[in-house]
Tab-separated table of C-alpha atoms in Angstrom:
chain	number	residue	atom	x	y	z
A	1	UNK	CA	-10.892	10.329	-18.532
A	2	UNK	CA	-8.409	12.913	-17.307
A	3	UNK	CA	-8.414	14.473	-13.834
A	4	UNK	CA	-9.857	17.976	-13.227
A	5	UNK	CA	-7.081	20.152	-11.843
A	6	UNK	CA	-9.254	21.369	-8.950
A	7	UNK	CA	-9.343	17.794	-7.651
A	8	UNK	CA	-5.668	18.000	-6.725
A	9	UNK	CA	-6.481	20.787	-4.259
A	10	UNK	CA	-8.212	18.209	-2.074
A	11	UNK	CA	-5.091	16.027	-1.985
A	12	UNK	CA	-1.609	16.169	-0.523
A	13	UNK	CA	1.361	14.482	-2.153
A	14	UNK	CA	3.464	12.634	0.419
A	15	UNK	CA	7.084	11.739	-0.233
A	16	UNK	CA	8.111	8.858	2.042
A	17	UNK	CA	11.756	7.915	2.603
A	18	UNK	CA	12.594	5.027	4.926
A	19	UNK	CA	16.116	3.579	4.832
A	20	UNK	CA	16.767	-0.026	5.792
A	21	UNK	CA	19.803	-2.144	6.659
A	22	UNK	CA	20.507	-5.130	4.443
A	23	UNK	CA	22.999	-6.621	6.860
A	24	UNK	CA	24.926	-8.136	3.950
A	25	UNK	CA	28.195	-7.641	2.113
A	26	UNK	CA	29.485	-8.893	-1.193
A	27	UNK	CA	30.877	-12.417	-1.088
A	28	UNK	CA	34.324	-12.675	-2.649
A	29	UNK	CA	36.064	-15.821	-3.937
A	30	UNK	CA	38.718	-15.349	-1.248
A	31	UNK	CA	35.983	-15.762	1.382
A	32	UNK	CA	35.571	-19.285	0.022
A	33	UNK	CA	39.291	-19.904	-0.391
A	34	UNK	CA	39.013	-19.897	-4.172
A	35	UNK	CA	41.599	-18.453	-6.559
A	36	UNK	CA	39.957	-16.935	-9.614
A	37	UNK	CA	41.171	-15.718	-12.988
A	38	UNK	CA	39.991	-12.608	-14.837
A	39	UNK	CA	37.719	-14.802	-16.933
A	40	UNK	CA	36.174	-16.249	-13.774
A	41	UNK	CA	35.480	-12.721	-12.452
A	42	UNK	CA	33.748	-11.826	-15.715
A	43	UNK	CA	31.408	-14.798	-15.437
A	44	UNK	CA	30.917	-15.608	-11.752
A	45	UNK	CA	28.707	-13.773	-9.296
A	46	UNK	CA	28.851	-15.272	-5.827
A	47	UNK	CA	26.124	-13.218	-4.190
A	48	UNK	CA	26.392	-11.919	-0.636
A	49	UNK	CA	27.175	-12.917	2.946
A	50	UNK	CA	25.189	-12.023	6.053
A	51	UNK	CA	27.304	-10.039	8.498
A	52	UNK	CA	24.625	-9.687	11.186
A	53	UNK	CA	21.636	-11.644	12.417
A	54	UNK	CA	18.762	-10.982	9.925
A	55	UNK	CA	16.288	-10.776	12.826
A	56	UNK	CA	18.158	-7.734	14.156
A	57	UNK	CA	17.854	-5.678	10.952
A	58	UNK	CA	14.356	-6.860	10.011
A	59	UNK	CA	12.556	-4.190	12.121
A	60	UNK	CA	13.841	-1.428	9.811
A	61	UNK	CA	12.120	-3.105	6.861
A	62	UNK	CA	8.983	-3.666	8.938
A	63	UNK	CA	8.771	0.041	9.792
A	64	UNK	CA	9.079	0.842	6.086
A	65	UNK	CA	6.320	-1.613	5.122
A	66	UNK	CA	4.028	-0.285	7.852
A	67	UNK	CA	4.558	3.304	6.686
A	68	UNK	CA	3.826	2.344	3.083
A	69	UNK	CA	0.706	0.506	4.246
A	70	UNK	CA	-0.547	3.621	6.084
A	71	UNK	CA	-0.256	5.659	2.888
A	72	UNK	CA	-1.558	2.943	0.546
A	73	UNK	CA	-4.580	2.317	2.782
A	74	UNK	CA	-5.514	5.991	2.849
A	75	UNK	CA	-4.391	7.227	-0.552
A	76	UNK	CA	-3.318	6.499	-4.106
A	77	UNK	CA	0.068	5.757	-5.571
A	78	UNK	CA	1.361	8.543	-7.784
A	79	UNK	CA	4.727	7.716	-9.328
A	80	UNK	CA	6.999	7.429	-6.248
A	81	UNK	CA	4.627	9.481	-4.111
A	82	UNK	CA	1.256	8.912	-2.481
A	83	UNK	CA	-1.751	11.180	-2.915
A	84	UNK	CA	-3.729	11.384	0.322
A	85	UNK	CA	-6.937	13.363	0.977
A	86	UNK	CA	-6.043	16.526	2.862
A	87	UNK	CA	-8.531	15.894	5.695
A	88	UNK	CA	-7.393	12.278	6.113
A	89	UNK	CA	-3.744	13.317	6.254
A	90	UNK	CA	-4.400	15.927	8.929
A	91	UNK	CA	-6.693	13.737	11.052
A	92	UNK	CA	-5.015	10.325	10.763
A	93	UNK	CA	-2.041	9.787	8.498
A	94	UNK	CA	0.363	12.409	9.831
A	95	UNK	CA	0.027	11.131	13.410
A	96	UNK	CA	0.435	7.482	12.367
A	97	UNK	CA	3.588	8.258	10.392
A	98	UNK	CA	4.976	10.369	13.238
A	99	UNK	CA	4.526	7.471	15.688
A	100	UNK	CA	6.255	5.088	13.279
A	101	UNK	CA	9.076	7.585	12.852
A	102	UNK	CA	9.530	7.828	16.635
A	103	UNK	CA	9.674	4.034	16.950
A	104	UNK	CA	12.079	3.806	14.014
A	105	UNK	CA	14.549	6.263	15.580
A	106	UNK	CA	14.299	4.596	18.991
A	107	UNK	CA	15.234	1.302	17.384
A	108	UNK	CA	17.971	2.978	15.354
A	109	UNK	CA	19.492	4.402	18.557
A	110	UNK	CA	19.513	0.947	20.189
A	111	UNK	CA	20.905	-0.617	17.020
A	112	UNK	CA	23.830	1.830	16.780
A	113	UNK	CA	24.744	1.434	20.452
A	114	UNK	CA	24.907	-2.343	20.044
A	115	UNK	CA	26.005	-2.499	16.403
A	116	UNK	CA	29.537	-3.884	16.826
A	117	UNK	CA	28.518	-6.266	19.614
A	118	UNK	CA	25.705	-7.641	17.443
A	119	UNK	CA	28.106	-8.331	14.574
A	120	UNK	CA	30.655	-9.964	16.857
A	121	UNK	CA	27.928	-12.133	18.368
A	122	UNK	CA	26.852	-13.216	14.867
A	123	UNK	CA	30.479	-14.008	13.999
A	124	UNK	CA	30.901	-16.115	17.132
A	125	UNK	CA	27.755	-18.047	16.279
A	126	UNK	CA	29.196	-18.752	12.829
A	127	UNK	CA	32.876	-19.490	13.624
A	128	UNK	CA	33.660	-20.891	10.186
A	129	UNK	CA	32.944	-17.440	8.709
A	130	UNK	CA	34.089	-15.283	11.624
A	131	UNK	CA	37.110	-13.774	9.905
A	132	UNK	CA	35.171	-13.034	6.734
A	133	UNK	CA	32.274	-11.453	8.664
A	134	UNK	CA	34.504	-9.132	10.688
A	135	UNK	CA	36.593	-7.960	7.722
A	136	UNK	CA	36.032	-4.395	6.400
A	137	UNK	CA	32.844	-3.674	8.330
A	138	UNK	CA	30.824	-0.509	7.658
A	139	UNK	CA	31.457	1.895	10.541
A	140	UNK	CA	28.688	2.872	12.994
A	141	UNK	CA	29.024	6.433	11.701
A	142	UNK	CA	28.380	5.281	8.141
A	143	UNK	CA	25.294	3.346	9.263
A	144	UNK	CA	24.064	6.344	11.255
A	145	UNK	CA	24.351	8.661	8.249
A	146	UNK	CA	22.432	6.300	5.991
A	147	UNK	CA	19.471	5.414	8.221
A	148	UNK	CA	16.580	7.877	7.845
A	149	UNK	CA	12.805	7.980	8.203
A	150	UNK	CA	11.108	11.029	6.720
A	151	UNK	CA	7.749	11.979	5.224
A	152	UNK	CA	7.169	15.256	3.442
A	153	UNK	CA	3.680	16.459	2.471
A	154	UNK	CA	3.250	19.117	-0.162
A	155	UNK	CA	0.559	20.522	-2.398
A	156	UNK	CA	0.476	19.495	-6.016
A	157	UNK	CA	-0.799	21.413	-9.009
A	158	UNK	CA	-0.286	20.163	-12.588
A	159	UNK	CA	1.486	22.759	-14.702
A	160	UNK	CA	0.243	23.749	-18.141
A	161	UNK	CA	2.984	24.335	-20.720
A	162	UNK	CA	3.036	24.610	-24.465
A	163	UNK	CA	4.435	21.085	-24.732
A	164	UNK	CA	1.918	19.616	-22.289
A	165	UNK	CA	-0.937	21.154	-24.292
A	166	UNK	CA	0.467	19.667	-27.484
A	167	UNK	CA	0.689	16.196	-25.915
A	168	UNK	CA	-2.357	16.401	-23.631
A	169	UNK	CA	-3.999	13.313	-25.141
A	170	UNK	CA	-0.827	11.259	-24.583
A	171	UNK	CA	-0.062	12.448	-21.065
A	172	UNK	CA	-3.444	12.219	-19.340
A	173	UNK	CA	-3.440	10.767	-15.853
A	174	UNK	CA	-6.753	9.867	-14.269
A	175	UNK	CA	-7.025	9.700	-10.493
A	176	UNK	CA	-10.358	7.983	-10.991
A	177	UNK	CA	-8.820	5.193	-13.070
A	178	UNK	CA	-5.939	4.868	-10.601
A	179	UNK	CA	-8.423	4.628	-7.724
A	180	UNK	CA	-10.470	1.875	-9.396
A	181	UNK	CA	-7.368	-0.042	-10.470
A	182	UNK	CA	-5.922	0.004	-6.940
A	183	UNK	CA	-9.215	-1.016	-5.335
A	184	UNK	CA	-9.638	-3.894	-7.774
A	185	UNK	CA	-6.065	-5.094	-7.319
A	186	UNK	CA	-6.344	-4.951	-3.532
A	187	UNK	CA	-9.558	-6.977	-3.697
A	188	UNK	CA	-8.056	-9.560	-6.049
A	189	UNK	CA	-4.954	-9.982	-3.871
A	190	UNK	CA	-6.741	-10.141	-0.515
A	191	UNK	CA	-9.755	-12.215	-1.582
A	192	UNK	CA	-7.972	-14.736	-3.802
A	193	UNK	CA	-8.288	-17.537	-1.229
A	194	UNK	CA	-12.040	-17.001	-0.875
A	195	UNK	CA	-12.556	-16.735	-4.627
A	196	UNK	CA	-10.707	-20.031	-5.104
A	197	UNK	CA	-13.116	-21.850	-2.812
A	198	UNK	CA	-12.149	-20.738	0.684
A	199	UNK	CA	-14.579	-20.581	3.593
A	200	UNK	CA	-16.490	-17.416	4.435
A	201	UNK	CA	-15.630	-16.210	7.940
A	202	UNK	CA	-15.677	-12.845	9.679
A	203	UNK	CA	-11.953	-12.659	9.036
A	204	UNK	CA	-12.731	-12.913	5.297
A	205	UNK	CA	-14.592	-9.614	5.605
A	206	UNK	CA	-11.650	-7.621	7.032
A	207	UNK	CA	-10.020	-6.784	3.655
A	208	UNK	CA	-13.416	-5.693	2.331
A	209	UNK	CA	-13.895	-3.408	5.345
A	210	UNK	CA	-10.518	-1.777	4.623
A	211	UNK	CA	-11.481	-1.318	0.975
A	212	UNK	CA	-14.775	0.310	2.035
A	213	UNK	CA	-12.893	2.706	4.319
A	214	UNK	CA	-10.461	3.657	1.565
A	215	UNK	CA	-13.292	4.115	-0.945
A	216	UNK	CA	-15.175	6.345	1.487
A	217	UNK	CA	-12.147	8.600	2.036
A	218	UNK	CA	-11.503	8.872	-1.710
A	219	UNK	CA	-15.149	9.039	-2.843
A	220	UNK	CA	-14.649	12.527	-4.328
A	221	UNK	CA	-12.161	11.038	-6.825
A	222	UNK	CA	-14.816	8.762	-8.354
A	223	UNK	CA	-18.259	10.054	-7.316
A	224	UNK	CA	-20.106	8.064	-9.983
A	225	UNK	CA	-19.020	4.744	-8.399
A	226	UNK	CA	-19.748	5.766	-4.796
A	227	UNK	CA	-23.143	4.014	-4.955
A	228	UNK	CA	-21.442	0.644	-5.527
A	229	UNK	CA	-19.123	1.046	-2.543
A	230	UNK	CA	-22.091	2.053	-0.378
A	231	UNK	CA	-23.760	-1.211	-1.413
A	232	UNK	CA	-20.556	-3.111	-0.626
A	233	UNK	CA	-20.373	-1.504	2.825
A	234	UNK	CA	-23.996	-2.417	3.596
A	235	UNK	CA	-23.364	-5.990	2.479
A	236	UNK	CA	-20.252	-6.316	4.642
A	237	UNK	CA	-21.995	-4.767	7.670
A	238	UNK	CA	-24.958	-7.115	7.282
A	239	UNK	CA	-22.745	-10.191	6.989
A	240	UNK	CA	-20.624	-9.087	9.929
A	241	UNK	CA	-23.737	-8.956	12.097
A	242	UNK	CA	-24.932	-12.435	11.077
A	243	UNK	CA	-24.637	-15.353	13.488
A	244	UNK	CA	-24.008	-17.699	10.575
A	245	UNK	CA	-23.690	-17.400	6.819
A	246	UNK	CA	-26.271	-18.907	4.480
A	247	UNK	CA	-25.623	-20.207	0.978
A	248	UNK	CA	-27.350	-17.061	-0.323
A	249	UNK	CA	-24.923	-14.896	1.677
A	250	UNK	CA	-21.956	-16.660	0.105
A	251	UNK	CA	-23.371	-16.405	-3.420
A	252	UNK	CA	-24.106	-12.716	-2.950
A	253	UNK	CA	-20.614	-11.984	-1.654
A	254	UNK	CA	-19.060	-13.915	-4.532
A	255	UNK	CA	-21.084	-11.790	-6.944
A	256	UNK	CA	-19.969	-8.557	-5.281
A	257	UNK	CA	-16.309	-9.612	-5.287
A	258	UNK	CA	-16.469	-10.614	-8.952
A	259	UNK	CA	-17.503	-7.037	-9.684
A	260	UNK	CA	-15.017	-5.534	-7.248
A	261	UNK	CA	-11.982	-7.127	-8.900
A	262	UNK	CA	-12.799	-5.571	-12.281
A	263	UNK	CA	-12.697	-1.746	-12.655
A	264	UNK	CA	-14.964	-1.762	-15.706
A	265	UNK	CA	-17.499	-3.949	-13.902
A	266	UNK	CA	-17.569	-1.470	-10.991
A	267	UNK	CA	-18.451	1.307	-13.453
A	268	UNK	CA	-21.141	-0.746	-15.189
A	269	UNK	CA	-22.798	-1.925	-11.965
A	270	UNK	CA	-22.665	1.589	-10.506
A	271	UNK	CA	-24.556	2.882	-13.548
A	272	UNK	CA	-27.166	0.121	-13.168
A	273	UNK	CA	-27.634	0.855	-9.449
A	274	UNK	CA	-28.079	4.557	-10.213
A	275	UNK	CA	-30.850	3.641	-12.633
A	276	UNK	CA	-32.632	1.841	-9.794
A	277	UNK	CA	-31.754	-1.620	-11.051
A	278	UNK	CA	-31.016	-3.967	-8.136
A	279	UNK	CA	-28.467	-5.797	-10.210
A	280	UNK	CA	-27.412	-8.207	-7.455
A	281	UNK	CA	-30.870	-9.814	-7.409
A	282	UNK	CA	-30.511	-10.827	-11.056
A	283	UNK	CA	-27.694	-13.394	-11.352
A	284	UNK	CA	-28.139	-13.622	-15.113
A	285	UNK	CA	-27.668	-9.896	-15.661
A	286	UNK	CA	-24.818	-9.811	-13.148
A	287	UNK	CA	-23.039	-12.599	-15.001
A	288	UNK	CA	-23.594	-10.769	-18.293
A	289	UNK	CA	-22.077	-7.547	-16.944
A	290	UNK	CA	-19.142	-9.477	-15.511
A	291	UNK	CA	-18.465	-11.121	-18.891
A	292	UNK	CA	-18.722	-7.807	-20.752
A	293	UNK	CA	-16.371	-6.153	-18.259
A	294	UNK	CA	-13.799	-8.926	-18.586
A	295	UNK	CA	-13.827	-8.530	-22.378
A	296	UNK	CA	-13.465	-4.751	-22.019
A	297	UNK	CA	-10.465	-5.147	-19.686
A	298	UNK	CA	-8.894	-7.667	-22.079
A	299	UNK	CA	-9.318	-5.186	-24.941
A	300	UNK	CA	-7.603	-2.484	-22.882
A	301	UNK	CA	-4.704	-4.791	-22.124
A	302	UNK	CA	-4.404	-5.830	-25.752
A	303	UNK	CA	-4.383	-2.207	-26.900
A	304	UNK	CA	-1.686	-1.393	-24.352
A	305	UNK	CA	0.513	-4.326	-25.399
A	306	UNK	CA	0.066	-4.007	-29.160
A	307	UNK	CA	3.180	-2.831	-31.073
A	308	UNK	CA	1.224	-0.059	-32.733
A	309	UNK	CA	0.467	1.558	-29.372
A	310	UNK	CA	4.025	1.234	-28.067
A	311	UNK	CA	6.154	2.374	-30.986
């Protein structure tokens, strides 16, 4: 199913750029006191050496991960961009990214002021490598020019060209499919411990609450599955308010998660709920839908991987 072009009007594309510091340089044979021939250089790769304490440069990567998490929690991945609902961007996302950007540049300022001292301290703590660490360091100016945090929102509208019309069946992109795939993958990743036999606690419910929030913000992308996510939200809210969890609670949550981790199962259960069928009260039917959905997903994967579909 392709995406109606009007749907893009409700979304902003956000281009996020966050530079980080690796704090490493290439390790040369001379750093190890080794003489090498041309043949050795063709074959050997010695990796890298740390020229600064990893704990000092780690915050840059943490700011990047937190910014990505803000966008991934509120939107959908779209190539190297994120598609975020316009209202959500204006009311939440922009402010969160701006705060992260402020913190990033505050840390960058501190880092640049102390840059050379931090490297010299690291060298003193590793005296065997001191000479190698201090040799040919990147200048503070170079580091300054290469550390950036930026986020740029812009409207997106698919263009229609003669070539795109000719290849429209090959080039379809479905926001709905992307939405369901992301939701299912997030559920599988975050609930793996519980699925594999972990205990049900209130902390177990946190990833499901985040998924419900994301699904609510992006409901207009997949309106036919909104009924399932409403059921999921009610289930999570009810469990969160319980003093203790019964065996029936656990079995019900397992059933919901088994559906949640399979995009096709979400579609099938949503259709059943719309027809007034309380599918979660019938374990036999739920198991049947789950099995059918797994087979459907396997068929999709097989079709994607088959040589005929690739070449």
